PDB file of C-alpha atoms in Angstrom:
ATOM      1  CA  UNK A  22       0.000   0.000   0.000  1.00  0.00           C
ATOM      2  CA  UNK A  23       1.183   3.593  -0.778  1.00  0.00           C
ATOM      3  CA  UNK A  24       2.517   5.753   1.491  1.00  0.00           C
ATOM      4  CA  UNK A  25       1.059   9.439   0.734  1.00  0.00           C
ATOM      5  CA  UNK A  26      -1.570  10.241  -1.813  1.00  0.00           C
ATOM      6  CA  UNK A  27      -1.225  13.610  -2.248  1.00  0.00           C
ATOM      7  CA  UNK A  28      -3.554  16.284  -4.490  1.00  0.00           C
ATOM      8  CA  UNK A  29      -1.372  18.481  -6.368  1.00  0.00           C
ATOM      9  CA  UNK A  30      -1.823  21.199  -9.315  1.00  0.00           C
ATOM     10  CA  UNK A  31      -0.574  18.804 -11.733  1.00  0.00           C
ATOM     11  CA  UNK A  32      -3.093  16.277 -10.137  1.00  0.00           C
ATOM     12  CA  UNK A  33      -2.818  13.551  -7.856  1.00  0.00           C
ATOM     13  CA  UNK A  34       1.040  11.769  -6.684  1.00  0.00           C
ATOM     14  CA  UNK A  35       1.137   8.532  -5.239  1.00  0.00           C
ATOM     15  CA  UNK A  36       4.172   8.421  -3.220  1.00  0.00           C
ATOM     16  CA  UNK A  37       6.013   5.507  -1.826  1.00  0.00           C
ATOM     17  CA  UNK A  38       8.899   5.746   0.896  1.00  0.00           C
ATOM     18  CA  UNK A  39      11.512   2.974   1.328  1.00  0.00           C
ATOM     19  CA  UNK A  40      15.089   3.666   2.951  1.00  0.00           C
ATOM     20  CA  UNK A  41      17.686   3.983  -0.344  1.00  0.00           C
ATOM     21  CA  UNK A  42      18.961   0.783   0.760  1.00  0.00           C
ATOM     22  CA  UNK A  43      16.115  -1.523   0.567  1.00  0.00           C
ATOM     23  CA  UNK A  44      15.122   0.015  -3.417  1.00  0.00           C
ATOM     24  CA  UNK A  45      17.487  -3.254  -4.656  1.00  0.00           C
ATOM     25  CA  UNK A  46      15.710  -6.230  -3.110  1.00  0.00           C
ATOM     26  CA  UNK A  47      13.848  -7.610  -5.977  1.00  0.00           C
ATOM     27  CA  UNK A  48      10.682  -7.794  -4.147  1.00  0.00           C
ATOM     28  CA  UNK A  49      10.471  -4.087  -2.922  1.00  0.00           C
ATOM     29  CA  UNK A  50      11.317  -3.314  -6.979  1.00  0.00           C
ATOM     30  CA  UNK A  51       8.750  -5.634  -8.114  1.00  0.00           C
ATOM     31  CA  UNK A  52       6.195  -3.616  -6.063  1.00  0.00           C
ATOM     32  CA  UNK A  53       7.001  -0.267  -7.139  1.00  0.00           C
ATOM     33  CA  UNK A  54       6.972  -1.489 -10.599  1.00  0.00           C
ATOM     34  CA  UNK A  55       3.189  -2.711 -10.264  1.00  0.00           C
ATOM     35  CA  UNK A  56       2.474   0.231  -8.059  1.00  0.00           C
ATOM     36  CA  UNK A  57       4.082   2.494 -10.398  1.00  0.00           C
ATOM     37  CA  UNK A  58       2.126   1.302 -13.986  1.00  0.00           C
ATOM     38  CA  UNK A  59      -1.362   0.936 -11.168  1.00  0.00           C
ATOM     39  CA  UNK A  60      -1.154   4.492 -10.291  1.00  0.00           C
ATOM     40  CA  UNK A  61       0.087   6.056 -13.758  1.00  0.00           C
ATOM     41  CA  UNK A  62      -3.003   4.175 -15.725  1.00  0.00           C
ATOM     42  CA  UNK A  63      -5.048   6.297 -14.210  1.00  0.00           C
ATOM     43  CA  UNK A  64      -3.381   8.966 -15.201  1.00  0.00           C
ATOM     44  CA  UNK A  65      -1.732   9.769 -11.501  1.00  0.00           C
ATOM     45  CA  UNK A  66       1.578  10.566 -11.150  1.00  0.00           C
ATOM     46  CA  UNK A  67       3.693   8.425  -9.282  1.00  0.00           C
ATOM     47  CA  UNK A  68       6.981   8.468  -6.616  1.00  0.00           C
ATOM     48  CA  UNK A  69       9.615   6.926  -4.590  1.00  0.00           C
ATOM     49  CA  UNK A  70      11.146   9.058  -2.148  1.00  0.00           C
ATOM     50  CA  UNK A  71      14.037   7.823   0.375  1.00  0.00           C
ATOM     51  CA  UNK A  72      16.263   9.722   2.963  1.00  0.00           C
ATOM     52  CA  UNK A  73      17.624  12.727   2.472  1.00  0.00           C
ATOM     53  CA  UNK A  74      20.907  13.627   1.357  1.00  0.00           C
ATOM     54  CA  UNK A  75      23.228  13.867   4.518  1.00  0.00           C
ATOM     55  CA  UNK A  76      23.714  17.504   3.940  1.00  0.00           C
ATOM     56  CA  UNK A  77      20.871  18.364   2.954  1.00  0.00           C
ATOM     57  CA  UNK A  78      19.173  16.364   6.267  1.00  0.00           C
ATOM     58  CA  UNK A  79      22.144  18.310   8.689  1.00  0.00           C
ATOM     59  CA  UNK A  80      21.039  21.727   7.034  1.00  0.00           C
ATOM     60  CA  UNK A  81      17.372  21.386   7.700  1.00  0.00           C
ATOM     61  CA  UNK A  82      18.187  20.255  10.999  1.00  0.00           C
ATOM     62  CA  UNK A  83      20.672  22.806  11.292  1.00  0.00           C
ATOM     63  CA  UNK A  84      18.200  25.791  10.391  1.00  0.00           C
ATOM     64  CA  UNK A  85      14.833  24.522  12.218  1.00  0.00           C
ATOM     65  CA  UNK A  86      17.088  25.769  15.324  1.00  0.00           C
ATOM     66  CA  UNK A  87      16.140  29.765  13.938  1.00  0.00           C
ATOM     67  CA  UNK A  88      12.267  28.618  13.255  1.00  0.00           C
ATOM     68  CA  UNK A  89      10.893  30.862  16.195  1.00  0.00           C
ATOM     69  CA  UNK A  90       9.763  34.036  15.235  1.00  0.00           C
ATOM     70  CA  UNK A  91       9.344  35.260  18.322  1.00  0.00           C
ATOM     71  CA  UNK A  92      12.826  35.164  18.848  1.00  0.00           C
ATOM     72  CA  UNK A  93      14.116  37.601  16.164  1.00  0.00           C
ATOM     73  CA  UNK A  94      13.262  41.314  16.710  1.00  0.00           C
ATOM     74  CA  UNK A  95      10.754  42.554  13.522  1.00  0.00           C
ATOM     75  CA  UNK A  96      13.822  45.373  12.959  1.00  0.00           C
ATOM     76  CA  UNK A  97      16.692  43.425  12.792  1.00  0.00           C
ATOM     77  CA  UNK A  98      14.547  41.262  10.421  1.00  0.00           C
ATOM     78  CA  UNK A  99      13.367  43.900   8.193  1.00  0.00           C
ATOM     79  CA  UNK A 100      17.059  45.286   8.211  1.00  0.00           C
ATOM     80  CA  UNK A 101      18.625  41.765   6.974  1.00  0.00           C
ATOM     81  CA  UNK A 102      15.664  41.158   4.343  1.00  0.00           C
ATOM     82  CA  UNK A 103      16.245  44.719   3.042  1.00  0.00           C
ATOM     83  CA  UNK A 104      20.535  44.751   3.477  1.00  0.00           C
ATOM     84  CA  UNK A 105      20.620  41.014   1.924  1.00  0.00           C
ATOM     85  CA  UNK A 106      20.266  40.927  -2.286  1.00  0.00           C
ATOM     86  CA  UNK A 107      20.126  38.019  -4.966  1.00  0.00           C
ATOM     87  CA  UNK A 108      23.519  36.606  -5.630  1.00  0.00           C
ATOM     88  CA  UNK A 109      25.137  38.189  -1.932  1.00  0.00           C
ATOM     89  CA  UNK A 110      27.096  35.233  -0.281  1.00  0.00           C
ATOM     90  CA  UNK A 111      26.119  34.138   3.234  1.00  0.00           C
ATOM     91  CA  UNK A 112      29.315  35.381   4.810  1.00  0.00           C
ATOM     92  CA  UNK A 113      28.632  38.684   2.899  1.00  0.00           C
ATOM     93  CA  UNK A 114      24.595  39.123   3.695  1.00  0.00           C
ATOM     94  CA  UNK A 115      25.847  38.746   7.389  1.00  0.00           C
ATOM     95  CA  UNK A 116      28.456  41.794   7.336  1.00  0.00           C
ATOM     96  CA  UNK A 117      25.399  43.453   5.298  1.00  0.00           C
ATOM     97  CA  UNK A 118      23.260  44.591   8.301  1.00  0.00           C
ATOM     98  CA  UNK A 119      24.625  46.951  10.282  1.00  0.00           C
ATOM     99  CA  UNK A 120      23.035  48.500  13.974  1.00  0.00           C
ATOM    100  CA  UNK A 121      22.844  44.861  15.528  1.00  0.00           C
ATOM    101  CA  UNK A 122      25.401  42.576  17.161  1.00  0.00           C
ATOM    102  CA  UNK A 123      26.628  40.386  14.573  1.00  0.00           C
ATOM    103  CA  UNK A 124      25.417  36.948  16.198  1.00  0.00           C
ATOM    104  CA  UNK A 125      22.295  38.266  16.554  1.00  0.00           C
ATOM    105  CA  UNK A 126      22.622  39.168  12.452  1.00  0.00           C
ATOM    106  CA  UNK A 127      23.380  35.168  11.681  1.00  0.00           C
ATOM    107  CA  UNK A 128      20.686  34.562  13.413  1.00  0.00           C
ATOM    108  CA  UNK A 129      18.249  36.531  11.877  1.00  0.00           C
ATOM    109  CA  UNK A 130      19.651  35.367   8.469  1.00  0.00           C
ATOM    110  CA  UNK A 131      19.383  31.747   9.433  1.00  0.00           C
ATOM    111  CA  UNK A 132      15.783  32.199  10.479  1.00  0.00           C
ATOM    112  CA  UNK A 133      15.276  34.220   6.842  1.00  0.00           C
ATOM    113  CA  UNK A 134      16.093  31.248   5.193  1.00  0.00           C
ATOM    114  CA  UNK A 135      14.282  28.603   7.626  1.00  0.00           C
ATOM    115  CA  UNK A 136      11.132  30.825   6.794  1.00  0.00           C
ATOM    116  CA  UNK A 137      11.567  30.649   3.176  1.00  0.00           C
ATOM    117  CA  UNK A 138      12.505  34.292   2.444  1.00  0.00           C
ATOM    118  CA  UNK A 139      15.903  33.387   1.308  1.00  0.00           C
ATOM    119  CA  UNK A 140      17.024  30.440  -0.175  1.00  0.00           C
ATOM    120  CA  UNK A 141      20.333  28.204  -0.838  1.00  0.00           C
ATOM    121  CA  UNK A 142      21.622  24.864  -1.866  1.00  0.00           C
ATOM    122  CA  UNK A 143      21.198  23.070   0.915  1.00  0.00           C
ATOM    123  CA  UNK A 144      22.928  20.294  -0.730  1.00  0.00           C
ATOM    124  CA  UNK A 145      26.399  21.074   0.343  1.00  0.00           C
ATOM    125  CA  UNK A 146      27.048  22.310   4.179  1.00  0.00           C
ATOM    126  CA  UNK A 147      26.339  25.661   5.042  1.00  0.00           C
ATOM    127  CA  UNK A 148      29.326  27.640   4.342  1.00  0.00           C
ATOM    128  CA  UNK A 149      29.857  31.610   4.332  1.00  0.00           C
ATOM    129  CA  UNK A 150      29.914  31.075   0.181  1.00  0.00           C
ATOM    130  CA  UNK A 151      26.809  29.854   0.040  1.00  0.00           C
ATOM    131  CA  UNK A 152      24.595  32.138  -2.688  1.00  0.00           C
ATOM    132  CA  UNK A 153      21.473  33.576  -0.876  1.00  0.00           C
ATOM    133  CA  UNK A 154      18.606  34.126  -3.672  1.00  0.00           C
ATOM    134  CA  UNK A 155      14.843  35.041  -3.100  1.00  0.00           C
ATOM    135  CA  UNK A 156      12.322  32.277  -4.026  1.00  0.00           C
ATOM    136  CA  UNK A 157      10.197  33.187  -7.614  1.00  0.00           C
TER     137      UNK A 157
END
């Protein structure tokens, strides 16, 4: 049985979710297979999904430390989303804002890209050359 059915714009995903290494026993592959050609005659689309990459897992876990808002003063936030521009390196955005202590500014930065207003590959650890970009 699936894992997730979920409704999307494109319509609705099936997705399965099986650690990376279990994806070669023959049985598991079998199942996906059938799964797979159930789900996409109807006209569904269709997924596996397995763990993270490690970096990419450390970096979530990393950032959900700066999810509180209520931690982050509205000012220094406004300052960092309005210092920080597409294509400014981490290391850079954080020497950006001036007026606050600059732990507090790392902070704030993390927390603007835990909340989505600033992005990254998250794919590699966070480094101070890290490219910050705004979502489209």
């Amino acid at each position: 049985m699936p894992d997730y059915l979920l409704l999307t714009r494109a319509g609705p995903l099936v997705v399965d979710v099986k650690p990376s290494r279990r994806l070669e026993n023959p049985e598991v592959a079998f199942t996906f297979a059938w799964t797979r050609q159930v789900v996409q005659d109807r006209g569904w689309g269709y997924q596996v999904l397995s763990e993270p990459e490690p970096a990419l897992l450390e970096n979530v876990r990393f950032l959900a430390g700066y999810r509180r808002d209520w931690l982050f003063p509205a000012d220094l936030l406004e300052a960092a989303d309005g210092a920080i521009v597409d294509g400014m390196a981490l290391g850079e955005a954080i020497g950006a804002v001036g007026g606050f202590a600059p732990e507090l500014v790392r902070a704030g930065v993390f927390h603007l890209l835990w909340s989505g207003r600033f992005t990254t590959d998250l794919r590699q650890p966070l480094a101070p050359a890290h490219v910050l970009w705004r979502p489209a």
